[in-house]
Amino acid sequence: MDHGFRFMWKSLIETRRLLWIMVLTFAAVLLVQFFELPQDSVLSSLLSAGKVAFFGKRNFPDQGLSSSLATVGNITDTYTFQAKPNSKILNLTKEGYEGNEGKDEDTKFDCVPNKNGSIHKEFTSVNNGSSLRDSLGKCRDFEHAISTRNVTEKNYTSPGNIQTQHFPSTPGQNVSSGCASECLTTFSLLSPVSPIKLDSVTPVISVEPNRSPMLKMPLESNISMVNNNSSVALSPTHGESEMPKLAPVKISKMNELLLRSHSFSNSMPPQQISTGDKELLHAKFEIENASSIDADLGLYGPVYRNLFMFKRSYDLMDKMLRVYIYKEGQKPIFHESILEGIYASEGWFLKLLESNKQFVTDDPTEAHLFYIPFSSRLLELTLYVRNSHSRKNLIDYMQNYVEMLIHKYPFWNRTNGEDHFLAACHDWAPAETRGRMLSCLRALCNADIKTGFVIGKDVSLPTVNVRSAKNPLKDIGGEPAIKRPILAFFSGYMHGRARPILLKHWGKDPDMRIFDRLPHVKGNKNYIEHMKSSKYCICARGFAVHSPRVVESIFFECVPVIISDNYIPPFFEVLNWESFAVFILEKDIPNLKSILLSIPEEKYLEMLNGVKQVQKHFLWHAEPVKYDLFHMTLHSVWYNRVFRLNLA
């Protein structure tokens, strides 16, 4: 009996010990997960309810597919996102690269003017066949890609031999740009995310789960911003992001955003009101009260939002605008221009403004605007380290330049830079002009509402593929409507998400000419003749939203069909684009033909006439003429400054 009792007692002790071991093991698992897993995901790995799980060397907060994601440097690990049921498995891996719009249609970059405006061959592009694709790496649903070329000059042969100028940065100030304008939603704030700090040297993604994000949306802004104090690095990926895309912003919503921006500006009042500010305030009153007496018989009313306001504003600009150009900055990044190729617009504007006597003043106290004379293309050619997949040094260079101006002059601080402006056409320009430069009036070719372009502040700069700097108007014009047998035409590289779909659906249609690439003919005559002989010219986005085909369509008098979600067309402040162009969402490409055929012939002829009427606004001239591209760019900057000025 005593022996049996001891046996039962021993068994009970062993059972209790086993139970305690199980309890302690389970508690240890919970404890480990509490410290290892972020935020509220302690039990999610055990009892998953369809939440997003991140597998790899780092864990991200479980905040749905709107969380901020990035890959950096030469990442060899594959990070898999398992989304909710029925969603895709996403793999972020390093793959190959290829060129962007720079390869399209016989593009070249080889003309830079001397100070006196003459053109010489200091910079020569050598297309060596190598190309790069890079993405911004953070909350981005498309990639940028570039074709990297060698640069040679009389006294140097590679970017590495170019002596760069270093500017002092403010102590304690982080001058590296963050991804403020990359993690965006158009009308509502994103789910709270933990800021991700990207390191451009090591392939490690670090997450700071204990920091609170800074999300804000100014009244006039069309984006949601996150804390912009983190560093930026490029993440090499292949193809476009598979992340769910936000609903595109339709042209009607863009019109509403413009009206709201100009009606309710929360621009920062100047520290001290200058004479120039008072003049701009008076100009605003004059523009808002423009009447039919301001009409110009040379302007066609339907292609403008408000012909009378535009004419009054243009005349006031022509009469009173004064621009101060900073003399600081080392060539070739500053005070130098490339006048050919798809990035030529920034070069032409810089060249023509620096040689202008009417608008430019040497007295900054009488200036209404301050111009930062840099070239985003030459910034890339000079400083970008090939195969580095990082443009942090480019961003830092521009940030340091601005810091130098802030320390040297009082002009920036008076308005927080809101009376400063720049013109930049490279795909990377939105990233290169972040940080403090976000307050500037930015004229950008890459006018993408999802990468930080602010309607009513920033200006959409036309992307013009200048084939001859000596004769920028070569081959202008097209056939009359009766001699345009082709319904629609497109030719270009199949990069980006829209073009392959376009080719798949319409590449074999007998009424349209949709090509991957046309056979090359000297002078690109094959491509040009197709544009001149088509009713509609398809302007489908590549990796970035902008394309030279928009201006090419107008140049060759073909009605542009813009297939590029979230792209703000040029001179949006004053032009009524819907009167001379067709806008089709990327998701509607399968319906392209039926949409075009549904347009009545009378409406088509009205749009064709509108194209001819606005053509004058998209032309570069060696000597600027009234209403040309130079004056229209300057006017849009002036116009936005006038309506953003806040003296309250």
XYZ file of C-alpha atoms in Angstrom:
648
model
C 0.000 0.000 0.000
C 2.815 2.367 0.978
C 4.677 1.409 -2.167
C 1.607 2.071 -4.359
C 1.015 5.449 -2.704
C 4.602 6.506 -3.369
C 4.229 5.455 -7.025
C 1.036 7.516 -7.470
C 2.609 10.502 -5.719
C 5.680 10.293 -7.944
C 3.477 10.108 -11.060
C 1.513 13.171 -9.937
C 4.728 15.126 -9.388
C 5.997 14.159 -12.846
C 2.669 15.201 -14.406
C 2.748 18.565 -12.647
C 6.374 19.046 -13.668
C 5.460 18.312 -17.287
C 2.558 20.768 -17.127
C 4.815 23.444 -15.636
C 7.365 22.868 -18.395
C 4.622 23.281 -21.036
C 3.299 26.446 -19.365
C 6.766 27.943 -19.052
C 7.574 27.018 -22.660
C 4.395 28.670 -23.917
C 5.073 31.734 -21.753
C 8.620 31.906 -23.099
C 7.301 31.789 -26.676
C 4.904 34.630 -25.934
C 7.655 36.603 -24.223
C 10.043 36.147 -27.146
C 7.360 37.182 -29.616
C 6.491 40.189 -27.493
C 10.031 41.523 -27.766
C 10.856 40.239 -31.249
C 7.670 40.990 -33.182
C 6.556 44.600 -33.732
C 3.541 46.265 -32.181
C 0.375 44.167 -32.022
C 1.669 41.086 -33.845
C 2.436 38.985 -30.733
C -0.158 36.339 -31.438
C -0.533 36.916 -35.149
C 2.136 34.394 -36.069
C 0.354 31.705 -34.068
C -3.184 32.637 -34.957
C -2.818 34.319 -38.332
C -5.966 35.936 -39.665
C -4.737 36.748 -43.114
C -2.390 39.533 -42.082
C 0.708 40.330 -44.078
C 3.793 38.416 -43.007
C 7.326 39.455 -43.882
C 9.979 36.790 -44.179
C 13.631 37.692 -44.229
C 16.257 39.324 -42.095
C 13.985 42.115 -40.937
C 10.392 42.345 -39.847
C 8.093 45.198 -40.753
C 5.052 46.292 -38.768
C 1.924 44.510 -39.868
C -0.062 47.393 -41.266
C -1.527 45.986 -44.426
C -0.243 46.453 -47.927
C -0.027 50.213 -47.470
C 3.047 49.754 -45.310
C 6.261 51.330 -46.433
C 8.545 48.890 -48.202
C 12.027 49.171 -49.589
C 15.008 47.281 -50.898
C 18.458 48.721 -50.834
C 21.803 48.220 -52.488
C 22.818 44.769 -53.663
C 20.239 42.768 -51.751
C 20.649 39.066 -52.343
C 17.961 37.853 -49.964
C 14.468 37.313 -51.312
C 11.809 38.943 -49.176
C 8.369 37.455 -49.624
C 5.150 39.206 -48.731
C 2.223 36.890 -48.212
C -0.841 39.044 -48.600
C -4.446 38.413 -47.726
C -6.277 35.508 -49.379
C -6.421 35.641 -53.182
C -3.590 38.142 -53.352
C -0.204 37.602 -54.955
C 3.086 36.566 -53.420
C 5.486 39.430 -53.934
C 9.200 38.857 -54.353
C 11.611 41.758 -54.183
C 14.835 40.674 -55.814
C 17.686 42.244 -57.659
C 17.476 41.780 -61.394
C 18.642 43.407 -64.574
C 18.292 46.936 -65.845
C 17.393 48.568 -69.082
C 16.986 52.025 -70.467
C 14.158 54.477 -70.157
C 12.699 57.035 -72.476
C 16.197 58.217 -73.277
C 16.539 55.480 -75.888
C 13.431 56.475 -77.759
C 13.406 57.753 -81.275
C 16.969 58.679 -82.034
C 17.576 60.645 -78.861
C 20.961 62.266 -78.316
C 22.577 64.663 -75.882
C 25.471 66.573 -77.278
C 25.058 70.324 -77.361
C 26.028 72.737 -74.614
C 26.153 76.497 -75.199
C 28.928 78.828 -74.253
C 28.093 81.777 -72.046
C 27.440 83.832 -75.147
C 24.852 81.361 -76.333
C 26.881 79.698 -79.089
C 26.856 75.939 -79.243
C 29.904 73.751 -78.955
C 30.705 70.100 -78.360
C 32.068 70.177 -74.840
C 29.770 67.393 -73.774
C 29.428 64.393 -76.054
C 27.222 61.411 -75.388
C 28.649 57.999 -76.199
C 25.944 55.386 -76.116
C 27.849 52.352 -74.918
C 24.872 50.062 -74.765
C 24.860 49.748 -71.009
C 21.791 50.900 -69.214
C 20.391 51.047 -65.736
C 17.036 50.773 -64.153
C 16.477 51.940 -60.627
C 13.495 52.534 -58.449
C 13.061 54.967 -55.628
C 12.696 51.970 -53.385
C 9.946 53.224 -51.098
C 6.164 53.003 -51.574
C 6.426 53.273 -55.335
C 4.241 51.561 -57.907
C 6.475 52.197 -60.844
C 10.179 52.509 -61.545
C 12.388 54.993 -63.176
C 14.972 53.773 -65.607
C 17.767 55.625 -67.302
C 20.250 55.074 -70.023
C 23.654 55.973 -68.599
C 26.114 57.492 -71.000
C 29.730 58.509 -70.807
C 30.535 62.192 -70.684
C 33.653 63.703 -72.192
C 34.917 67.258 -72.238
C 38.046 68.855 -73.574
C 39.780 68.725 -70.215
C 38.301 65.527 -68.771
C 36.997 62.198 -69.929
C 34.802 60.832 -67.154
C 32.550 62.066 -64.367
C 35.125 60.882 -61.887
C 37.579 63.486 -63.123
C 35.216 66.381 -62.645
C 36.057 68.494 -59.626
C 32.916 68.929 -57.592
C 32.101 71.837 -55.357
C 31.148 71.170 -51.747
C 28.876 73.488 -49.840
C 28.642 73.768 -46.065
C 25.565 72.315 -44.488
C 23.795 73.612 -41.449
C 25.084 72.025 -38.230
C 22.608 69.573 -36.883
C 20.535 69.723 -40.024
C 19.908 66.569 -41.952
C 20.362 67.605 -45.551
C 19.740 64.211 -47.047
C 16.332 63.933 -48.584
C 13.711 61.614 -47.305
C 10.968 59.831 -49.068
C 8.478 62.538 -48.156
C 6.936 62.599 -51.575
C 7.192 58.906 -52.390
C 4.813 57.330 -49.861
C 1.700 58.943 -51.155
C -2.006 58.714 -51.316
C -3.953 61.314 -53.165
C -6.907 62.183 -51.006
C -6.504 60.402 -47.684
C -3.624 59.653 -45.342
C -1.888 56.325 -45.508
C -2.110 53.873 -42.651
C 0.438 54.798 -39.970
C 3.820 53.380 -40.851
C 7.113 53.203 -39.071
C 9.781 55.273 -40.823
C 12.309 53.196 -42.698
C 15.872 54.387 -42.775
C 17.623 53.309 -45.931
C 21.380 52.986 -45.977
C 23.036 53.472 -49.322
C 26.171 51.535 -48.375
C 25.017 48.282 -46.810
C 22.192 46.093 -48.070
C 20.526 46.095 -44.670
C 17.039 47.473 -44.181
C 16.670 48.989 -40.744
C 13.325 49.683 -39.176
C 12.648 51.983 -36.268
C 9.374 50.638 -34.837
C 9.321 52.918 -31.805
C 9.302 56.173 -33.742
C 6.062 57.816 -34.646
C 5.612 58.810 -38.280
C 4.893 62.379 -39.275
C 1.996 62.523 -41.686
C 0.560 65.751 -42.958
C -1.403 67.038 -45.906
C -1.362 70.783 -46.567
C -4.564 72.307 -47.836
C -3.155 72.999 -51.268
C -1.311 69.719 -51.497
C -2.639 66.694 -53.287
C -0.431 64.197 -51.479
C 0.208 62.683 -48.093
C 3.677 63.257 -46.745
C 5.728 61.209 -44.333
C 8.727 62.245 -42.308
C 11.364 63.399 -44.774
C 14.412 63.078 -42.583
C 15.473 59.613 -43.673
C 18.150 58.857 -46.223
C 17.365 57.704 -49.731
C 18.886 54.876 -51.705
C 17.905 53.215 -54.932
C 16.639 49.670 -54.992
C 17.368 47.744 -58.149
C 14.403 45.675 -59.219
C 13.163 44.284 -62.459
C 9.814 45.171 -63.908
C 7.295 47.302 -62.102
C 6.088 46.990 -58.551
C 3.368 44.455 -57.915
C 2.052 46.416 -54.938
C -1.626 47.343 -55.116
C -1.979 50.705 -56.832
C -3.962 53.637 -55.539
C -6.820 54.776 -57.703
C -5.529 57.132 -60.418
C -6.359 60.813 -60.191
C -8.648 61.706 -63.062
C -8.294 64.945 -64.997
C -11.538 66.219 -63.434
C -10.110 65.754 -59.939
C -6.911 67.528 -61.006
C -9.047 70.486 -62.043
C -10.629 70.536 -58.577
C -7.222 70.398 -56.896
C -6.003 73.337 -58.968
C -9.050 75.415 -58.074
C -8.679 74.575 -54.398
C -4.960 75.377 -54.395
C -5.397 78.816 -55.948
C -8.471 79.635 -53.866
C -7.204 78.572 -50.438
C -3.448 78.886 -50.271
C -1.815 78.248 -46.915
C 1.546 79.444 -48.140
C 3.735 80.866 -45.394
C 3.538 84.688 -45.179
C 6.876 86.447 -45.793
C 8.804 87.503 -42.695
C 8.916 90.993 -44.158
C 6.586 92.249 -46.875
C 8.585 93.632 -49.780
C 7.651 96.021 -52.556
C 7.629 93.027 -54.891
C 5.076 91.252 -52.706
C 2.759 94.238 -52.902
C 3.164 94.292 -56.682
C 2.246 90.606 -56.894
C -0.811 91.181 -54.708
C -1.910 93.966 -57.037
C -1.295 91.699 -60.033
C -3.522 89.029 -58.484
C -6.347 91.558 -58.127
C -5.896 92.628 -61.751
C -5.909 89.030 -63.006
C -8.990 88.023 -61.026
C -10.856 91.018 -62.427
C -9.794 90.570 -66.050
C -12.493 91.209 -68.637
C -13.085 90.898 -72.356
C -11.057 94.049 -73.019
C -8.014 91.890 -72.274
C -8.764 89.581 -75.210
C -6.143 88.889 -77.865
C -7.288 88.094 -81.396
C -4.226 85.876 -81.794
C -5.355 83.530 -79.020
C -8.050 80.865 -79.396
C -10.371 80.980 -76.384
C -11.495 77.316 -76.070
C -7.965 76.019 -75.399
C -7.594 78.174 -72.250
C -9.219 77.819 -68.865
C -9.923 81.541 -68.888
C -8.598 83.459 -71.868
C -9.052 86.877 -70.260
C -7.244 85.930 -67.065
C -4.397 84.350 -69.009
C -3.971 87.360 -71.260
C -4.059 89.807 -68.344
C -1.606 87.717 -66.355
C 0.763 87.338 -69.296
C 0.761 91.082 -69.982
C 1.454 91.871 -66.314
C 4.318 89.370 -66.267
C 5.732 90.816 -69.455
C 5.588 94.294 -67.952
C 6.717 93.857 -64.360
C 8.360 90.481 -63.611
C 11.935 90.606 -62.331
C 14.007 87.475 -61.715
C 17.256 87.237 -59.788
C 19.580 84.397 -60.847
C 22.034 83.079 -58.287
C 25.582 83.325 -59.585
C 26.856 80.654 -57.202
C 27.384 77.102 -58.389
C 30.149 75.349 -60.267
C 29.871 74.204 -63.871
C 28.810 71.909 -65.392
C 26.005 71.291 -62.878
C 25.163 74.998 -62.673
C 25.030 77.598 -65.450
C 25.449 74.978 -68.196
C 22.971 73.528 -70.652
C 22.261 70.502 -72.818
C 20.174 71.578 -75.791
C 19.366 68.282 -77.507
C 17.563 65.131 -76.472
C 14.567 64.536 -74.247
C 15.991 66.521 -71.315
C 16.547 69.612 -73.444
C 13.761 71.740 -71.953
C 15.687 72.479 -68.763
C 18.732 73.448 -70.827
C 16.867 75.742 -73.188
C 15.109 77.496 -70.335
C 18.345 78.017 -68.399
C 20.206 79.287 -71.455
C 17.465 81.691 -72.532
C 16.808 83.065 -69.049
C 20.476 83.685 -68.264
C 20.857 85.637 -71.505
C 17.593 87.556 -71.012
C 17.743 91.297 -70.374
C 14.036 91.968 -69.908
C 13.223 89.780 -66.902
C 16.601 89.287 -65.216
C 17.790 91.764 -62.612
C 21.100 92.062 -60.785
C 19.357 93.678 -57.824
C 17.809 90.942 -55.639
C 15.810 93.491 -53.639
C 13.604 94.207 -56.655
C 13.146 90.538 -57.636
C 9.779 88.793 -57.535
C 11.373 85.390 -58.145
C 14.762 83.764 -57.505
C 16.076 81.172 -59.972
C 18.310 78.213 -59.051
C 20.239 77.664 -62.327
C 21.048 73.950 -62.260
C 20.693 71.080 -64.730
C 19.303 67.832 -63.338
C 20.708 65.960 -66.341
C 24.216 67.331 -65.841
C 23.911 66.658 -62.116
C 23.340 63.005 -62.954
C 26.083 62.854 -65.593
C 28.574 64.533 -63.277
C 27.961 62.929 -59.892
C 26.087 59.679 -60.333
C 28.360 56.699 -59.636
C 27.591 54.038 -62.202
C 26.178 50.799 -60.833
C 25.894 52.315 -57.352
C 22.091 52.385 -57.549
C 22.168 55.363 -55.207
C 21.638 59.044 -55.866
C 22.136 60.133 -52.287
C 25.217 62.111 -53.288
C 23.165 63.979 -55.912
C 20.491 64.831 -53.361
C 23.061 65.892 -50.770
C 24.836 68.076 -53.314
C 21.677 70.061 -54.029
C 20.758 70.241 -50.349
C 24.214 71.597 -49.504
C 23.913 74.175 -52.271
C 20.653 75.453 -50.813
C 22.146 75.507 -47.312
C 24.967 77.647 -48.671
C 22.458 80.111 -50.157
C 20.576 80.238 -46.867
C 23.737 81.098 -44.942
C 24.957 83.622 -47.501
C 21.755 85.529 -48.303
C 18.551 86.520 -46.470
C 16.257 85.909 -49.450
C 15.386 82.261 -48.862
C 14.542 82.686 -45.198
C 12.230 85.621 -45.903
C 9.737 83.326 -47.649
C 11.067 79.874 -46.740
C 12.073 79.575 -50.393
C 8.537 79.952 -51.736
C 9.613 82.680 -54.165
C 12.458 80.500 -55.491
C 12.076 78.283 -58.536
C 13.907 75.761 -60.690
C 13.406 73.903 -63.968
C 14.424 70.240 -64.156
C 13.646 67.552 -66.704
C 15.433 64.408 -65.577
C 13.405 61.521 -64.184
C 15.203 61.916 -60.867
C 14.463 65.619 -60.446
C 11.564 65.110 -57.983
C 13.949 63.256 -55.659
C 16.838 65.675 -56.167
C 14.656 68.623 -55.172
C 13.201 67.337 -51.919
C 13.955 68.564 -48.425
C 14.072 72.334 -48.215
C 13.598 72.591 -51.970
C 10.070 71.196 -51.698
C 8.905 74.697 -50.823
C 10.210 76.012 -54.164
C 8.150 76.430 -57.291
C 9.423 73.412 -59.226
C 9.031 73.199 -63.002
C 9.329 69.442 -63.580
C 9.012 67.253 -66.650
C 8.285 64.295 -64.372
C 4.999 65.809 -63.248
C 3.599 62.863 -61.331
C 1.017 63.594 -58.669
C 2.082 60.420 -56.829
C 5.737 61.410 -56.471
C 5.168 64.759 -54.818
C 4.099 67.098 -57.611
C 1.829 69.718 -56.036
C -0.827 71.094 -58.359
C -1.047 74.865 -58.107
C 2.537 75.195 -56.878
C 4.703 73.088 -59.166
C 4.708 73.545 -62.938
C 4.518 70.729 -65.480
C 7.418 71.402 -67.844
C 6.951 69.997 -71.375
C 9.265 67.142 -72.306
C 10.613 68.161 -75.708
C 12.852 65.857 -77.722
C 14.971 68.459 -79.521
C 16.680 66.730 -82.441
C 18.612 69.739 -83.673
C 19.688 72.575 -81.398
C 20.449 74.711 -84.442
C 17.002 74.090 -85.920
C 14.534 73.098 -83.171
C 11.537 73.670 -85.481
C 12.680 71.211 -88.146
C 9.839 69.160 -89.743
C 7.126 71.040 -87.846
C 3.537 70.558 -89.034
C 1.465 67.666 -90.363
C -1.010 66.551 -92.974
C -4.555 67.969 -93.080
C -7.301 65.871 -91.498
C -8.387 64.413 -94.834
C -4.912 62.945 -95.388
C -4.659 61.144 -92.055
C -5.754 57.551 -92.782
C -4.275 56.012 -89.611
C -6.642 56.016 -86.626
C -3.898 55.893 -83.985
C -0.114 55.494 -83.874
C 2.476 54.488 -81.303
C 6.057 53.299 -81.491
C 8.499 52.882 -78.626
C 10.318 50.561 -76.278
C 8.102 48.214 -74.298
C 9.113 49.355 -70.825
C 6.631 50.312 -68.155
C 3.267 48.749 -67.445
C 1.104 50.421 -70.103
C 2.968 49.835 -73.357
C 3.033 46.020 -73.355
C -0.726 46.026 -72.757
C -1.150 48.489 -75.611
C 0.854 46.272 -77.972
C -0.920 43.116 -76.824
C -4.403 44.473 -77.523
C -3.801 46.620 -80.582
C -0.517 45.554 -82.174
C -2.333 43.678 -84.956
C -5.286 46.005 -85.479
C -5.543 47.048 -89.156
C -6.784 50.568 -88.365
C -4.001 51.413 -85.949
C -0.217 51.347 -86.111
C 1.067 50.144 -82.745
C 4.703 49.048 -82.909
C 7.419 47.924 -80.556
C 10.002 49.685 -82.714
C 9.908 51.021 -86.247
C 12.794 50.231 -88.613
C 15.328 53.023 -88.274
C 15.490 55.471 -91.143
C 17.914 58.373 -91.394
C 16.459 61.449 -89.747
C 13.791 59.299 -88.094
C 11.552 59.987 -91.083
C 9.540 56.783 -90.653
C 8.431 57.760 -87.156
C 7.757 61.371 -88.123
C 5.686 60.455 -91.179
C 3.517 58.137 -89.106
C 2.766 60.973 -86.664
C 2.014 63.372 -89.490
C -0.403 60.859 -91.056
C -2.332 59.748 -87.959
C -5.510 61.194 -86.472
C -4.499 60.335 -82.925
C -1.027 59.840 -81.489
C -0.742 57.588 -78.443
C 1.322 59.058 -75.600
C 1.718 56.016 -73.357
C 3.872 56.266 -70.272
C 7.087 54.319 -69.839
C 8.550 53.853 -66.386
C 7.843 57.512 -65.614
C 4.660 59.405 -66.424
C 6.139 61.935 -68.840
C 6.883 61.316 -72.495
C 8.172 63.470 -75.375
C 5.270 62.150 -77.468
C 2.874 64.689 -75.958
C 4.811 67.589 -77.459
C 5.676 65.579 -80.590
C 1.950 65.106 -81.215
C 1.378 68.850 -80.997
C 4.500 69.527 -83.063
C 3.245 67.273 -85.890
C -0.406 68.370 -85.443
C -1.767 65.035 -84.256
C -4.348 64.878 -81.458
C -2.549 63.466 -78.384
C -4.071 60.515 -76.543
C -2.486 60.567 -73.086
C -2.350 57.170 -71.380
C -0.446 57.958 -68.205
C -2.251 57.826 -64.887
C -1.546 60.734 -62.516
C 0.367 62.768 -65.105
C -0.298 66.500 -64.931
C -0.044 67.872 -68.491
C 2.101 70.952 -69.230
C 0.909 74.449 -68.349
C -2.053 72.956 -66.545
C -2.661 76.292 -64.809
C -3.874 77.996 -67.977
C -4.560 75.414 -70.706
C -7.837 73.534 -71.100
C -6.307 70.227 -72.141
C -9.602 68.436 -72.612
C -10.337 70.721 -75.558
C -7.455 69.356 -77.654
C -6.385 66.029 -76.121
C -7.899 62.701 -75.110
C -7.195 61.243 -71.653
C -7.556 57.481 -71.188
C -6.870 55.620 -67.959
C -4.355 52.805 -68.218
C -6.996 50.280 -67.176
C -9.071 51.304 -70.207
C -6.434 50.419 -72.824
C -8.519 47.392 -73.930
C -11.281 49.883 -74.853
C -8.948 52.260 -76.703
C -10.360 51.761 -80.183
C -14.002 52.020 -79.173
C -13.241 55.208 -77.213
C -11.542 56.836 -80.193
C -14.234 55.726 -82.646
C -16.923 57.136 -80.350
C -15.531 60.663 -80.786
C -17.644 62.452 -83.416
C -15.817 63.776 -86.459
C -16.846 67.317 -85.584
C -15.326 66.954 -82.124
C -12.136 65.514 -83.614
C -11.802 68.476 -85.973
C -12.269 70.865 -83.036
C -9.508 69.108 -81.115
C -7.235 69.118 -84.159
C -7.762 72.861 -84.487
C -7.000 73.217 -80.787
C -3.710 71.359 -81.274
C -2.724 73.811 -83.990
C -3.702 76.760 -81.793
C -1.597 75.673 -78.801
C 1.379 74.651 -80.915
C 2.982 78.078 -80.462
C 3.229 77.425 -76.719
C 5.413 74.324 -77.178
C 8.168 75.655 -79.417
C 11.717 76.660 -78.526
C 13.255 79.598 -80.379
C 16.884 80.692 -80.313
C 15.476 84.161 -79.688
C 12.312 83.888 -77.565
C 9.054 85.084 -79.093
C 5.756 85.983 -77.457
C 3.781 83.035 -76.061
C 6.516 80.495 -76.846
C 7.721 77.721 -74.547
C 10.183 79.945 -72.732
C 7.575 82.595 -71.942
C 4.903 80.013 -71.067
C 7.203 78.269 -68.589
C 8.104 81.550 -66.953
C 4.451 82.569 -66.940
C 3.297 79.398 -65.179
C 5.907 79.941 -62.458
C 4.814 83.579 -62.135
C 1.118 82.637 -62.166
C 1.452 80.065 -59.380
C 3.510 82.456 -57.273
C 0.904 85.193 -57.678
C -1.925 82.918 -56.546
C 0.030 81.284 -53.728
C 1.198 84.560 -52.204
C -0.169 84.955 -48.699
C 0.353 88.274 -46.905
C -2.102 87.571 -44.078
